Short mmCIF file of C-alpha atoms in Angstrom, two decimals:
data_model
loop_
_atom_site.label_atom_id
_atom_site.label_comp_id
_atom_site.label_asym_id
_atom_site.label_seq_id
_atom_site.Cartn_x
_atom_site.Cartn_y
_atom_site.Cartn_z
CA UNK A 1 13.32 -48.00 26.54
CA UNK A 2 13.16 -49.32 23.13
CA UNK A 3 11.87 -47.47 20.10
CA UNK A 4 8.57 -48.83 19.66
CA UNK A 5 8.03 -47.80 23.53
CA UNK A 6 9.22 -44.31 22.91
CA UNK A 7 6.32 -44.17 19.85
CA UNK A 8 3.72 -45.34 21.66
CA UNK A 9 4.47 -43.45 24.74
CA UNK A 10 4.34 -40.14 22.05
CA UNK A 11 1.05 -37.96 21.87
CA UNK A 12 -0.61 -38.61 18.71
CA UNK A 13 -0.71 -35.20 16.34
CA UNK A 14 -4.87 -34.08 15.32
CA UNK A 15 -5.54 -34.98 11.95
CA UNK A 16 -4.26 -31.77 9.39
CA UNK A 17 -7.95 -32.03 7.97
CA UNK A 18 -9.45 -31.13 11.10
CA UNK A 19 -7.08 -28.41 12.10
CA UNK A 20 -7.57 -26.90 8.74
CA UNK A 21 -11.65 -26.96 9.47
CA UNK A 22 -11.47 -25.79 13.20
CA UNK A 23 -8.58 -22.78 11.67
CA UNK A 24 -11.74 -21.88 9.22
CA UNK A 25 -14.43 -22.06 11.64
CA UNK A 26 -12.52 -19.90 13.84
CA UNK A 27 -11.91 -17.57 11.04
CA UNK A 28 -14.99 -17.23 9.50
CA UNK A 29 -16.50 -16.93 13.16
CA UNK A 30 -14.41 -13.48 13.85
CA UNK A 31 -15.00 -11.81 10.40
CA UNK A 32 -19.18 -12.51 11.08
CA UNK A 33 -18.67 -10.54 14.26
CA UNK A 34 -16.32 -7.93 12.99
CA UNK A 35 -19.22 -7.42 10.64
CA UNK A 36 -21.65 -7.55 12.69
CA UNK A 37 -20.39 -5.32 14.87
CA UNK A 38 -19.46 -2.55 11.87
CA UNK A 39 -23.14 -2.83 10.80
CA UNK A 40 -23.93 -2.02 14.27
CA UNK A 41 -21.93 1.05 14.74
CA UNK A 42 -23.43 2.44 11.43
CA UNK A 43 -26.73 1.54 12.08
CA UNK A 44 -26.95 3.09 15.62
CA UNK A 45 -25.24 6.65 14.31
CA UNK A 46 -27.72 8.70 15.09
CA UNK A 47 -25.62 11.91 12.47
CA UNK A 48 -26.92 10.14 9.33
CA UNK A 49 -30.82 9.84 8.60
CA UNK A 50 -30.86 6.49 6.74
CA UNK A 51 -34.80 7.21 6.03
CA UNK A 52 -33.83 9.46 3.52
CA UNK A 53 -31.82 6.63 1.07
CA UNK A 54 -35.11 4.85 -0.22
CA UNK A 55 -36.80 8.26 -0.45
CA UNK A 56 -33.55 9.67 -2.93
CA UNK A 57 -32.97 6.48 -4.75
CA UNK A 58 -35.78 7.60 -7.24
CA UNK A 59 -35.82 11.07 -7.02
CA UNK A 60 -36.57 12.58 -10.45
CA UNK A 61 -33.18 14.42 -10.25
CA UNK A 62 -30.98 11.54 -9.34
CA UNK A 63 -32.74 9.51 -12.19
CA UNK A 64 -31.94 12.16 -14.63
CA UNK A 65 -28.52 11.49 -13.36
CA UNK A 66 -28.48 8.08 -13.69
CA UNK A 67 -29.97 8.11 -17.44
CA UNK A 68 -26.73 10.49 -18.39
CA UNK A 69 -24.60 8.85 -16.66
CA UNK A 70 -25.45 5.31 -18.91
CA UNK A 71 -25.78 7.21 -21.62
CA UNK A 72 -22.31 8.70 -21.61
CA UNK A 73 -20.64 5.19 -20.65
CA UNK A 74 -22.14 3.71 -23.46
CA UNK A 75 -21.30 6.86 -25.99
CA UNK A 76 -17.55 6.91 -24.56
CA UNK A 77 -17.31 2.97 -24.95
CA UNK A 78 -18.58 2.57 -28.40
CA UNK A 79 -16.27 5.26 -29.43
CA UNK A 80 -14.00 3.76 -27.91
CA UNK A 81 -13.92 0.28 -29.23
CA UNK A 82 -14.81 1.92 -32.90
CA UNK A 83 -11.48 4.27 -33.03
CA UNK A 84 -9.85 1.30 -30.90
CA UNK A 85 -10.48 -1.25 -33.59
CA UNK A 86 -8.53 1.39 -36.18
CA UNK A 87 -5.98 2.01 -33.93
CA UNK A 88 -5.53 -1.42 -33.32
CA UNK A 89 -5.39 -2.45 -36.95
CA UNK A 90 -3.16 0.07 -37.77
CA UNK A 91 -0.89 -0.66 -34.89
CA UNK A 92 -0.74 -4.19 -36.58
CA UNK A 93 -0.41 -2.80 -40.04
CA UNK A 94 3.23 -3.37 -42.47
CA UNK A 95 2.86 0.91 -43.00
CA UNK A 96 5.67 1.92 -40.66
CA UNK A 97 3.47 5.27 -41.01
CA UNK A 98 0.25 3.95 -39.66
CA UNK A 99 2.21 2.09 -36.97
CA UNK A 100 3.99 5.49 -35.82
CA UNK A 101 0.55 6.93 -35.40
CA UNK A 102 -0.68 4.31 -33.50
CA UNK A 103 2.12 3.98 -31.01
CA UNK A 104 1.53 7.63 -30.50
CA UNK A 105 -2.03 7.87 -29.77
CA UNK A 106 -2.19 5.22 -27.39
CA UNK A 107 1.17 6.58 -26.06
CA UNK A 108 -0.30 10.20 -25.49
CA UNK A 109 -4.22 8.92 -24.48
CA UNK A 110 -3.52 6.58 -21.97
CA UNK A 111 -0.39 7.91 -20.49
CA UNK A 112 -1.86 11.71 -19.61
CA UNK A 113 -4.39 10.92 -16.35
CA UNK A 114 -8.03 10.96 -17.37
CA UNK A 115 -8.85 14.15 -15.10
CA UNK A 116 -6.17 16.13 -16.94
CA UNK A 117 -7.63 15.27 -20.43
CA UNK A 118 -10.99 16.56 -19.02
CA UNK A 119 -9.76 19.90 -18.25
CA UNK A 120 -7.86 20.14 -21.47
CA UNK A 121 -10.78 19.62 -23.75
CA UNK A 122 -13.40 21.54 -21.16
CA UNK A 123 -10.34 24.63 -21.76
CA UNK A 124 -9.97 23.91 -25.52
CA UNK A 125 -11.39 27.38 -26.51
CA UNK A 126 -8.46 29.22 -24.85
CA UNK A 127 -6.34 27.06 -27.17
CA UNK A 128 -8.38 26.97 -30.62
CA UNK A 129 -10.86 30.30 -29.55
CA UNK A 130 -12.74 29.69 -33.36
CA UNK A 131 -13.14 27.62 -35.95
CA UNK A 132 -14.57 28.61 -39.16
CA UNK A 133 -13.68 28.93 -43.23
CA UNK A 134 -13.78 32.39 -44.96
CA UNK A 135 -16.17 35.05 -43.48
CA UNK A 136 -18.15 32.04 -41.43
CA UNK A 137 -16.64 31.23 -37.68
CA UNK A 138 -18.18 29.89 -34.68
CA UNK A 139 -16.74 30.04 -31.01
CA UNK A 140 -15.38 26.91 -30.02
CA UNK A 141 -16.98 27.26 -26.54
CA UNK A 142 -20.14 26.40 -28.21
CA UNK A 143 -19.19 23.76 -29.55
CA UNK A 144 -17.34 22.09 -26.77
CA UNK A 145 -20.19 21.92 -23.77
CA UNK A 146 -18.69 19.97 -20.94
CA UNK A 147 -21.14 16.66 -21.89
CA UNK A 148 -18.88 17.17 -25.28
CA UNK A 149 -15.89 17.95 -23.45
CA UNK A 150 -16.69 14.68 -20.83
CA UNK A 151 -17.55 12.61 -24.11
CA UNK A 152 -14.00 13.30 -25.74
CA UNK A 153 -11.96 12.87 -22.86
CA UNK A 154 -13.72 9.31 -22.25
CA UNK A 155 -14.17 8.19 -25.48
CA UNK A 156 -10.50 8.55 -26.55
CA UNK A 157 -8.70 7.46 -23.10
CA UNK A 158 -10.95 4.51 -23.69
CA UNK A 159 -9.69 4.08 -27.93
CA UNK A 160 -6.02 3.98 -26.72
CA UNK A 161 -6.84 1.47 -24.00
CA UNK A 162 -9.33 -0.89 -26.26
CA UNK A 163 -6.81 -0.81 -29.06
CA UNK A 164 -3.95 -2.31 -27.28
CA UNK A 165 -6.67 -4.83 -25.94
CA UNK A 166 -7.83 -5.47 -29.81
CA UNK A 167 -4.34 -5.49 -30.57
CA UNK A 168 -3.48 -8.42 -28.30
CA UNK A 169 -6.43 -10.38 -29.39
CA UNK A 170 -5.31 -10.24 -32.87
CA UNK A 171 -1.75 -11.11 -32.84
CA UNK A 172 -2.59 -13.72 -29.90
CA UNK A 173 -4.36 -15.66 -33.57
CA UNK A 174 -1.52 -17.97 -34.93
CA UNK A 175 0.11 -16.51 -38.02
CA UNK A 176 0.01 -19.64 -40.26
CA UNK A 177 -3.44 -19.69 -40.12
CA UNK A 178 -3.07 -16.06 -41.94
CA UNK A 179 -0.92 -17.94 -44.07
CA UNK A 180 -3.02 -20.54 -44.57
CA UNK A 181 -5.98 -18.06 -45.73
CA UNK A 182 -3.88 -16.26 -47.83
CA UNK A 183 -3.01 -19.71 -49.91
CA UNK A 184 -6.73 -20.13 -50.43
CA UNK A 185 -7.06 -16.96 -51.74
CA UNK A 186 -8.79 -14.82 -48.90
CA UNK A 187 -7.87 -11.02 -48.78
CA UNK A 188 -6.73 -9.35 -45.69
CA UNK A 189 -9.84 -8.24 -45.35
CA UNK A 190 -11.52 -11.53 -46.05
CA UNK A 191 -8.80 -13.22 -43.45
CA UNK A 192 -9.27 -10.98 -40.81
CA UNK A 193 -13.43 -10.70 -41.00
CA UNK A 194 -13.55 -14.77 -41.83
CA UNK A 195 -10.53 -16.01 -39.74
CA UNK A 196 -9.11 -14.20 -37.43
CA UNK A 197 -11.84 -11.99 -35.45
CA UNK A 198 -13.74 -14.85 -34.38
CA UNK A 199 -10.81 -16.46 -32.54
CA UNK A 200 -9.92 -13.19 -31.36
CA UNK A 201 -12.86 -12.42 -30.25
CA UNK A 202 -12.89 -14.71 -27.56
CA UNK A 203 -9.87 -12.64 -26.14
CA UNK A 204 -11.30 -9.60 -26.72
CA UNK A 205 -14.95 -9.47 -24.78
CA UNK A 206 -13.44 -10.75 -21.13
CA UNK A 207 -11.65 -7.35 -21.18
CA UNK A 208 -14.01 -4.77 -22.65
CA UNK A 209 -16.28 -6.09 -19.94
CA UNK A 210 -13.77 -4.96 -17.49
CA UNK A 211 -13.37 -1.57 -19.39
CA UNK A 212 -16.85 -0.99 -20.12
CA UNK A 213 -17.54 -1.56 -15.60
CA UNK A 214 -14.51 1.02 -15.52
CA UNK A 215 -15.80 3.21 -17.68
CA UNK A 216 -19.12 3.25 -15.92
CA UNK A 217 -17.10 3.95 -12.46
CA UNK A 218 -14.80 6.58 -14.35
CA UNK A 219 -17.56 8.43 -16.10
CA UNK A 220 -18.02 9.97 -12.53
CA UNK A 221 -14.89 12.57 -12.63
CA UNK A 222 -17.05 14.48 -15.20
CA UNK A 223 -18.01 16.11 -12.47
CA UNK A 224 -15.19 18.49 -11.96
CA UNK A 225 -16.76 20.27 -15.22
CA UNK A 226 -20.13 20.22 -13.78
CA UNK A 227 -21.82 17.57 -16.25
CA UNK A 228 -25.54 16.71 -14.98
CA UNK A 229 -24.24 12.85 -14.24
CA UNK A 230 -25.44 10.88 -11.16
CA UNK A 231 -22.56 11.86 -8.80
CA UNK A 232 -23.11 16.10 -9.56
CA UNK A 233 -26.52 15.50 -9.30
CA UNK A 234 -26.16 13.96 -6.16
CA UNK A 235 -23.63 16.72 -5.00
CA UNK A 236 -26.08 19.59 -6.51
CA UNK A 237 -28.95 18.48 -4.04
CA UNK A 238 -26.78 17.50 -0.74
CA UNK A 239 -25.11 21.02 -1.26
CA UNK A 240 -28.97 22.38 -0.74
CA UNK A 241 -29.98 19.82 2.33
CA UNK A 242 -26.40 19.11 4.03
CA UNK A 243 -27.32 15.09 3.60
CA UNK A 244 -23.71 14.70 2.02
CA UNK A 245 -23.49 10.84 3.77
CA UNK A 246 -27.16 9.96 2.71
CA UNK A 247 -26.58 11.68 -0.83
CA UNK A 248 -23.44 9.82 -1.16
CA UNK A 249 -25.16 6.40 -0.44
CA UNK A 250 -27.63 6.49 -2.79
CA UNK A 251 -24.87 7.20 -5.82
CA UNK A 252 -22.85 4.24 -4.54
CA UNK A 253 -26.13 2.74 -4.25
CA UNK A 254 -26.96 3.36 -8.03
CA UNK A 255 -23.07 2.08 -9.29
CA UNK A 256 -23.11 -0.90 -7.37
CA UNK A 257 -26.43 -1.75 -8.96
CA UNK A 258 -25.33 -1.28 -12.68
CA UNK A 259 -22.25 -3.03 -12.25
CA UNK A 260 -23.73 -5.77 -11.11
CA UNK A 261 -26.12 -5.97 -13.76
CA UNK A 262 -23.38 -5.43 -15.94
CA UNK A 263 -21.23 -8.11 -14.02
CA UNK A 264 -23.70 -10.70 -14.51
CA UNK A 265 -24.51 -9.76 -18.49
CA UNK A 266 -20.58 -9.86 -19.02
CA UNK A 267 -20.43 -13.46 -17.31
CA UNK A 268 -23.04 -14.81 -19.85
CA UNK A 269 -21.73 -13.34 -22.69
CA UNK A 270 -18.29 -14.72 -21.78
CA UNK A 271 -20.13 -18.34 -21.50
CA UNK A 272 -21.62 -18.07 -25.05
CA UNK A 273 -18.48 -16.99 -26.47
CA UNK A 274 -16.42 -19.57 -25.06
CA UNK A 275 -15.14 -23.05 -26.68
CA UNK A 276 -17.88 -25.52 -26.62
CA UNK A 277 -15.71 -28.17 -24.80
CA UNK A 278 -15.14 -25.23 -21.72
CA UNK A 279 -18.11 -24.50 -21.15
CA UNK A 280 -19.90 -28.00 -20.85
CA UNK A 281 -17.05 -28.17 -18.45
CA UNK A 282 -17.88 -25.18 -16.14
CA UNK A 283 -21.59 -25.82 -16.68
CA UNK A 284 -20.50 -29.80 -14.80
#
C-alpha cells in the first residue's frame, strides 16, 4: 500500500476548535449542577431559618454596626495614607536619620500580626498606667477605649503598609525628570507636588483600593476587644437568640455589599486616573 493509501485510509482528527468548545460546554455544564445542587442542600436545611436574614439586615442594632464599622475603615485609612505619605517621604529622604526611622516603623507595624497590635494597645495601661505633667494625671484606661485602641492598631498597620505602597509610586517616577525640575528651578517641594505625584499617582490609587477593601474586611477583628462594629453586633444578638448561621449571613451579607460598592467606585476612579490613550482603549 502506498502512502497516499495509508492517509486516506487514516481517520480524520475533530477540529481542535471544536474539542476546545465541547471540553467547555462539558465544563461549564458540571459546575451549573454542582451549584445547583449546593444551593439545594442549603436551601432545603431545615436547622437554619432563612426568614430571619431580610428581617436582621436592617435591624437598628446591626445598622449601628454597620455605621461604625465604615466609620472606623475610613478613620484607620486616612490615617493611614496621612502618616504613610511621611513615612514614605522620609523613607525616600538623603537623612540617613529619617530613613532609619522609616525602615523601622514599617519594619515593626507590618511585621507584628494585626490581632497582636490590638491587644497591645487595648492593654497599654498596664504598660504606661498614667500620663500627666506636675500634680495633673489622668489614667490611661480612659483614654485608650477599645474604638481608640481598634483605631490605633488599624490606622498604623495600615501607615507602614501605605508607605511602602507611596514609596514605590514615587521612586517608580524617572529620576531625570527630578533632574530636569531641579534645572528649571523647582524646589523639592515644588518637584514633588508639580512633577512627580501626578505620575505617581497613577501607581498609587490601584493599591489603596485594595487596602482600603482590606481594611474594611480587617476592621472586623476589633471584635476581640468588644468594639460595637457590625460583626460584635451581630455576635451580641445571636448570643441572645442562638441564630449564629442567620446572624452570620447577614454580616457577610453587609461586607459583600460595601465591597462591592467599593469595588465598582475603585474601578472608575482607576479609569479617570489612567493615561488618556488606555483608556479610549479599554473603553473600545
Amino acid at each position: 500500500m502506498s502512502f497516499a493509501q495509508q492517509s486516506l485510509s487514516m481517520p480524520m482528527a475533530p477540529p481542535i476548535g471544536k474539542t476546545v468548545r465541547f471540553g467547555q460546554l462539558v465544563s461549564g455544564a458540571v459546575a451549573i449542577i454542582a451549584l445547583a445542587l449546593m444551593l439545594l442542600v442549603i436551601g432545603r436545611n431545615q436547622s437554619v431559618q432563612w426568614s430571619e436574614i431580610p428581617r436582621y439586615m436592617i435591624d437598628p442594632v446591626i445598622l449601628d454596626g454597620v455605621v461604625l464599622t465604615l466609620e472606623l475603615t475610613a478613620g484607620a485609612m486616612v490615617a493611614g495614607i496621612v502618616i504613610g505619605c511621611l513615612v514614605a517621604i522620609m523613607a525616600t529622604s538623603q537623612n540617613v536619620v529619617l530613613k532609619a526611622i522609616a525602615v523601622a516603623f514599617v519594619w515593626w507595624f507590618r511585621g507584628v500580626p494585626l490581632i497582636v497590635q490590638i491587644f497591645f494597645w487595648f492593654n497599654i495601661a498596664l504598660f504606661i498606667p498614667e500620663i500627666g505633667f506636675g500634680s495633673w494625671s489622668v489614667s490611661v484606661n480612659d483614654i485608650v477605649t477599645p474604638a481608640l485602641a481598634g483605631f490605633l492598631a488599624l490606622g498604623l498597620h495600615e501607615a507602614a503598609n501605605m508607605s511602602e505602597i507611596i514609596r514605590s509610586g514615587l521612586t517608580a517616577v524617572d529620576r531625570g525628570q527630578r533632574e530636569a525640575a531641579s534645572s528649571l528651578g523647582l524646589r523639592p517641594l515644588q518637584t514633588l507636588r508639580t512633577v512627580v505625584l501626578p505620575q505617581a499617582i497613577r501607581l498609587i490609587v490601584p493599591p489603596t483600593g485594595n487596602q482600603a477593601i482590606g481594611m474594611l474586611k480587617a476592621s472586623a477583628i476589633v471584635s476581640v476587644i468588644g468594639m460595637q462594629d457590625l460583626l460584635t453586633q451581630a455576635q451580641a444578638i445571636y448570643a441572645r437568640n442562638f441564630l449564629v448561621i442567620e446572624l452570620l449571613c447577614v454580616a457577610s451579607l453587609w461586607y459583600l455589599g460595601i465591597t462591592t460598592v467599593a469595588s465598582v467606585g475603585q474601578h472608575y476612579l482607576e479609569r479617570k486616573l489612567a493615561p488618556k490613550g488606555r483608556s479610549n482603549s479599554n473603553e473600545k
